[in-house]
Amino acid sequence: RKTILQKISTGLYIVTGMTHDGPTGAVISFLTQTSLNPPLITMAMRADSSIYRAAKKGNTLAIHFPSRDQQDMVASFFKIKKIDKNLINGYRYSLNERNIPLLDDSPMILEVIVKEIIPEGDHHIFVTEVTNTILREDSDILSMHHTNWHYGG
């Protein structure tokens, strides 16, 4: 089972949001476009994570698409260790008009609102609608197969 599950194509994305304690972020690896009209993105987030709490609290998130050369940045978001004024784990961010942190170094960002949460398993499914796009640079995104990391099984 593990061998087969690890063959599933897996992108790596950083999702940011705002909790009662301030900005937070996490790496997710399940994300897909599920509708063009309206533009819907479906993703899975671990039910016991701070980004899950941020999504439930504010219903707004930012999905960052790291480039292939940003593996160190993605690795730093596996666990939030330090949040300073305008820095999450050493990476600069600014707040959008909805008070969601946007990472300055991210080449592509989707801003979304949560439409529905499907609470199944240890990662719940979030159906979100795209409200804004930011294209700073059109680059190839980092995928699991570009790293020595493994997920699934």
PDB file of C-alpha atoms in Angstrom:
ATOM      1  CA  ARG A   1       0.000   0.000   0.000  1.00  0.00           C
ATOM      2  CA  LYS A   2       2.733   2.468   0.994  1.00  0.00           C
ATOM      3  CA  THR A   3       4.652   1.962  -2.263  1.00  0.00           C
ATOM      4  CA  ILE A   4       1.573   2.614  -4.359  1.00  0.00           C
ATOM      5  CA  LEU A   5       0.363   5.608  -2.329  1.00  0.00           C
ATOM      6  CA  GLN A   6       3.775   7.258  -2.631  1.00  0.00           C
ATOM      7  CA  LYS A   7       3.416   7.154  -6.437  1.00  0.00           C
ATOM      8  CA  ILE A   8       0.553   9.673  -6.352  1.00  0.00           C
ATOM      9  CA  SER A   9       1.722  12.987  -7.852  1.00  0.00           C
ATOM     10  CA  THR A  10       2.076  15.375  -4.956  1.00  0.00           C
ATOM     11  CA  GLY A  11       2.701  19.113  -5.106  1.00  0.00           C
ATOM     12  CA  LEU A  12       4.012  21.075  -2.152  1.00  0.00           C
ATOM     13  CA  TYR A  13       2.212  24.248  -1.126  1.00  0.00           C
ATOM     14  CA  ILE A  14       2.386  26.622   1.839  1.00  0.00           C
ATOM     15  CA  VAL A  15      -0.942  27.746   3.240  1.00  0.00           C
ATOM     16  CA  THR A  16      -1.084  30.776   5.537  1.00  0.00           C
ATOM     17  CA  GLY A  17      -3.838  32.161   7.696  1.00  0.00           C
ATOM     18  CA  MET A  18      -4.555  33.999  10.929  1.00  0.00           C
ATOM     19  CA  THR A  19      -5.356  32.424  14.305  1.00  0.00           C
ATOM     20  CA  HIS A  20      -6.271  34.095  17.600  1.00  0.00           C
ATOM     21  CA  ASP A  21      -2.524  33.989  18.361  1.00  0.00           C
ATOM     22  CA  GLY A  22      -1.493  35.604  15.082  1.00  0.00           C
ATOM     23  CA  PRO A  23      -0.156  34.434  11.715  1.00  0.00           C
ATOM     24  CA  THR A  24       0.426  30.764  11.002  1.00  0.00           C
ATOM     25  CA  GLY A  25       1.310  28.557   8.087  1.00  0.00           C
ATOM     26  CA  ALA A  26       1.716  24.951   7.066  1.00  0.00           C
ATOM     27  CA  VAL A  27       2.801  22.751   4.196  1.00  0.00           C
ATOM     28  CA  ILE A  28       0.054  20.862   2.400  1.00  0.00           C
ATOM     29  CA  SER A  29       0.485  18.316  -0.346  1.00  0.00           C
ATOM     30  CA  PHE A  30      -3.080  17.648  -1.469  1.00  0.00           C
ATOM     31  CA  LEU A  31      -4.525  20.415  -3.630  1.00  0.00           C
ATOM     32  CA  THR A  32      -6.520  20.295  -6.829  1.00  0.00           C
ATOM     33  CA  GLN A  33      -8.723  22.548  -8.921  1.00  0.00           C
ATOM     34  CA  THR A  34     -12.280  21.227  -8.795  1.00  0.00           C
ATOM     35  CA  SER A  35     -14.267  23.862 -10.696  1.00  0.00           C
ATOM     36  CA  LEU A  36     -13.673  26.612 -13.236  1.00  0.00           C
ATOM     37  CA  ASN A  37     -16.913  28.485 -12.655  1.00  0.00           C
ATOM     38  CA  PRO A  38     -16.808  29.378  -9.856  1.00  0.00           C
ATOM     39  CA  PRO A  39     -13.054  28.831  -9.425  1.00  0.00           C
ATOM     40  CA  LEU A  40     -12.863  26.186  -6.676  1.00  0.00           C
ATOM     41  CA  ILE A  41      -9.751  24.664  -5.123  1.00  0.00           C
ATOM     42  CA  THR A  42      -9.996  21.570  -2.912  1.00  0.00           C
ATOM     43  CA  MET A  43      -7.301  20.780  -0.378  1.00  0.00           C
ATOM     44  CA  ALA A  44      -6.731  18.607   2.678  1.00  0.00           C
ATOM     45  CA  MET A  45      -5.438  19.856   6.017  1.00  0.00           C
ATOM     46  CA  ARG A  46      -4.572  17.961   9.160  1.00  0.00           C
ATOM     47  CA  ALA A  47      -7.448  18.362  11.614  1.00  0.00           C
ATOM     48  CA  ASP A  48      -5.197  19.086  14.612  1.00  0.00           C
ATOM     49  CA  SER A  49      -3.078  21.786  12.934  1.00  0.00           C
ATOM     50  CA  SER A  50      -2.915  25.529  13.522  1.00  0.00           C
ATOM     51  CA  ILE A  51      -3.714  26.210   9.852  1.00  0.00           C
ATOM     52  CA  TYR A  52      -6.903  24.164  10.265  1.00  0.00           C
ATOM     53  CA  ARG A  53      -7.859  26.363  13.231  1.00  0.00           C
ATOM     54  CA  ALA A  54      -7.067  29.472  11.172  1.00  0.00           C
ATOM     55  CA  ALA A  55      -9.304  28.269   8.338  1.00  0.00           C
ATOM     56  CA  LYS A  56     -12.168  27.548  10.743  1.00  0.00           C
ATOM     57  CA  LYS A  57     -11.720  30.907  12.534  1.00  0.00           C
ATOM     58  CA  GLY A  58     -11.521  33.271   9.600  1.00  0.00           C
ATOM     59  CA  ASN A  59     -12.590  31.336   6.499  1.00  0.00           C
ATOM     60  CA  THR A  60      -9.819  33.010   4.489  1.00  0.00           C
ATOM     61  CA  LEU A  61      -6.433  31.589   3.523  1.00  0.00           C
ATOM     62  CA  ALA A  62      -3.559  32.151   1.130  1.00  0.00           C
ATOM     63  CA  ILE A  63      -2.118  29.254  -0.872  1.00  0.00           C
ATOM     64  CA  HIS A  64       1.497  29.809  -1.930  1.00  0.00           C
ATOM     65  CA  PHE A  65       3.058  27.959  -4.862  1.00  0.00           C
ATOM     66  CA  PRO A  66       6.806  27.686  -4.113  1.00  0.00           C
ATOM     67  CA  SER A  67       9.218  27.369  -7.006  1.00  0.00           C
ATOM     68  CA  ARG A  68      11.442  24.320  -7.418  1.00  0.00           C
ATOM     69  CA  ASP A  69      14.388  26.155  -5.836  1.00  0.00           C
ATOM     70  CA  GLN A  70      12.471  26.997  -2.629  1.00  0.00           C
ATOM     71  CA  GLN A  71      12.728  23.618  -0.881  1.00  0.00           C
ATOM     72  CA  ASP A  72      14.348  25.243   2.191  1.00  0.00           C
ATOM     73  CA  MET A  73      11.422  27.635   2.534  1.00  0.00           C
ATOM     74  CA  VAL A  74       8.913  24.774   2.289  1.00  0.00           C
ATOM     75  CA  ALA A  75      10.862  22.720   4.846  1.00  0.00           C
ATOM     76  CA  SER A  76      10.716  25.619   7.302  1.00  0.00           C
ATOM     77  CA  PHE A  77       6.892  25.499   7.220  1.00  0.00           C
ATOM     78  CA  PHE A  78       6.632  21.865   8.308  1.00  0.00           C
ATOM     79  CA  LYS A  79       6.532  23.290  11.832  1.00  0.00           C
ATOM     80  CA  ILE A  80       6.053  26.918  12.873  1.00  0.00           C
ATOM     81  CA  LYS A  81       8.875  27.755  15.257  1.00  0.00           C
ATOM     82  CA  LYS A  82       9.167  31.526  15.340  1.00  0.00           C
ATOM     83  CA  ILE A  83       6.887  34.388  14.381  1.00  0.00           C
ATOM     84  CA  ASP A  84       8.286  37.907  14.558  1.00  0.00           C
ATOM     85  CA  LYS A  85       6.895  41.154  13.259  1.00  0.00           C
ATOM     86  CA  ASN A  86       6.533  40.496   9.526  1.00  0.00           C
ATOM     87  CA  LEU A  87       8.494  37.186   9.663  1.00  0.00           C
ATOM     88  CA  ILE A  88       7.320  33.579   9.897  1.00  0.00           C
ATOM     89  CA  ASN A  89      10.248  31.210  10.484  1.00  0.00           C
ATOM     90  CA  GLY A  90      12.518  33.853   8.981  1.00  0.00           C
ATOM     91  CA  TYR A  91      10.430  34.482   5.843  1.00  0.00           C
ATOM     92  CA  ARG A  92       9.012  37.962   5.325  1.00  0.00           C
ATOM     93  CA  TYR A  93       5.294  38.436   4.829  1.00  0.00           C
ATOM     94  CA  SER A  94       2.803  41.266   4.486  1.00  0.00           C
ATOM     95  CA  LEU A  95      -0.889  41.242   5.370  1.00  0.00           C
ATOM     96  CA  ASN A  96      -3.535  41.514   2.684  1.00  0.00           C
ATOM     97  CA  GLU A  97      -6.784  43.458   3.141  1.00  0.00           C
ATOM     98  CA  ARG A  98      -8.335  40.408   4.858  1.00  0.00           C
ATOM     99  CA  ASN A  99      -5.461  40.238   7.381  1.00  0.00           C
ATOM    100  CA  ILE A 100      -3.958  37.076   5.855  1.00  0.00           C
ATOM    101  CA  PRO A 101      -0.159  36.766   5.649  1.00  0.00           C
ATOM    102  CA  LEU A 102       1.235  36.674   2.108  1.00  0.00           C
ATOM    103  CA  LEU A 103       4.823  35.443   1.815  1.00  0.00           C
ATOM    104  CA  ASP A 104       6.941  38.009  -0.009  1.00  0.00           C
ATOM    105  CA  ASP A 105       9.138  35.372  -1.687  1.00  0.00           C
ATOM    106  CA  SER A 106       6.298  33.298  -3.122  1.00  0.00           C
ATOM    107  CA  PRO A 107       6.129  33.511  -6.923  1.00  0.00           C
ATOM    108  CA  MET A 108       2.408  32.635  -7.084  1.00  0.00           C
ATOM    109  CA  ILE A 109      -0.412  32.967  -4.552  1.00  0.00           C
ATOM    110  CA  LEU A 110      -4.112  32.159  -4.525  1.00  0.00           C
ATOM    111  CA  GLU A 111      -6.269  33.905  -1.946  1.00  0.00           C
ATOM    112  CA  VAL A 112      -9.305  31.779  -1.062  1.00  0.00           C
ATOM    113  CA  ILE A 113     -12.349  31.646   1.153  1.00  0.00           C
ATOM    114  CA  VAL A 114     -13.557  28.411   2.697  1.00  0.00           C
ATOM    115  CA  LYS A 115     -16.901  27.257   1.275  1.00  0.00           C
ATOM    116  CA  GLU A 116     -17.208  23.815   2.867  1.00  0.00           C
ATOM    117  CA  ILE A 117     -15.313  21.476   5.184  1.00  0.00           C
ATOM    118  CA  ILE A 118     -15.751  17.719   4.878  1.00  0.00           C
ATOM    119  CA  PRO A 119     -14.622  16.219   8.220  1.00  0.00           C
ATOM    120  CA  GLU A 120     -13.441  12.721   7.246  1.00  0.00           C
ATOM    121  CA  GLY A 121     -10.223  11.047   8.396  1.00  0.00           C
ATOM    122  CA  ASP A 122      -7.244  12.777   9.995  1.00  0.00           C
ATOM    123  CA  HIS A 123      -7.009  15.318   7.142  1.00  0.00           C
ATOM    124  CA  HIS A 124     -10.282  17.114   6.478  1.00  0.00           C
ATOM    125  CA  ILE A 125     -11.216  18.253   2.985  1.00  0.00           C
ATOM    126  CA  PHE A 126     -11.642  21.987   2.381  1.00  0.00           C
ATOM    127  CA  VAL A 127     -13.517  23.271  -0.643  1.00  0.00           C
ATOM    128  CA  THR A 128     -12.424  26.862  -1.224  1.00  0.00           C
ATOM    129  CA  GLU A 129     -13.210  29.584  -3.739  1.00  0.00           C
ATOM    130  CA  VAL A 130     -10.481  31.705  -5.297  1.00  0.00           C
ATOM    131  CA  THR A 131     -11.003  35.403  -4.533  1.00  0.00           C
ATOM    132  CA  ASN A 132      -7.685  36.800  -5.765  1.00  0.00           C
ATOM    133  CA  THR A 133      -4.568  35.681  -7.623  1.00  0.00           C
ATOM    134  CA  ILE A 134      -1.044  37.033  -7.392  1.00  0.00           C
ATOM    135  CA  LEU A 135       1.425  36.131 -10.138  1.00  0.00           C
ATOM    136  CA  ARG A 136       4.856  37.566  -9.373  1.00  0.00           C
ATOM    137  CA  GLU A 137       6.752  35.071 -11.516  1.00  0.00           C
ATOM    138  CA  ASP A 138       5.651  32.145 -13.667  1.00  0.00           C
ATOM    139  CA  SER A 139       7.902  29.358 -12.410  1.00  0.00           C
ATOM    140  CA  ASP A 140       7.880  25.583 -12.085  1.00  0.00           C
ATOM    141  CA  ILE A 141       6.520  24.639  -8.669  1.00  0.00           C
ATOM    142  CA  LEU A 142       8.128  22.314  -6.158  1.00  0.00           C
ATOM    143  CA  SER A 143       6.714  18.789  -6.095  1.00  0.00           C
ATOM    144  CA  MET A 144       7.400  15.906  -3.746  1.00  0.00           C
ATOM    145  CA  HIS A 145       9.336  14.040  -6.455  1.00  0.00           C
ATOM    146  CA  HIS A 146      11.863  16.928  -6.556  1.00  0.00           C
ATOM    147  CA  THR A 147      12.783  16.165  -2.930  1.00  0.00           C
ATOM    148  CA  ASN A 148      13.854  13.170  -0.871  1.00  0.00           C
ATOM    149  CA  TRP A 149      10.665  13.539   1.214  1.00  0.00           C
ATOM    150  CA  HIS A 150       7.888  10.945   1.175  1.00  0.00           C
ATOM    151  CA  TYR A 151       4.230  11.072   2.076  1.00  0.00           C
ATOM    152  CA  GLY A 152       1.467   8.529   1.975  1.00  0.00           C
ATOM    153  CA  GLY A 153       0.812   5.074   3.277  1.00  0.00           C
TER     154      GLY A 153
END
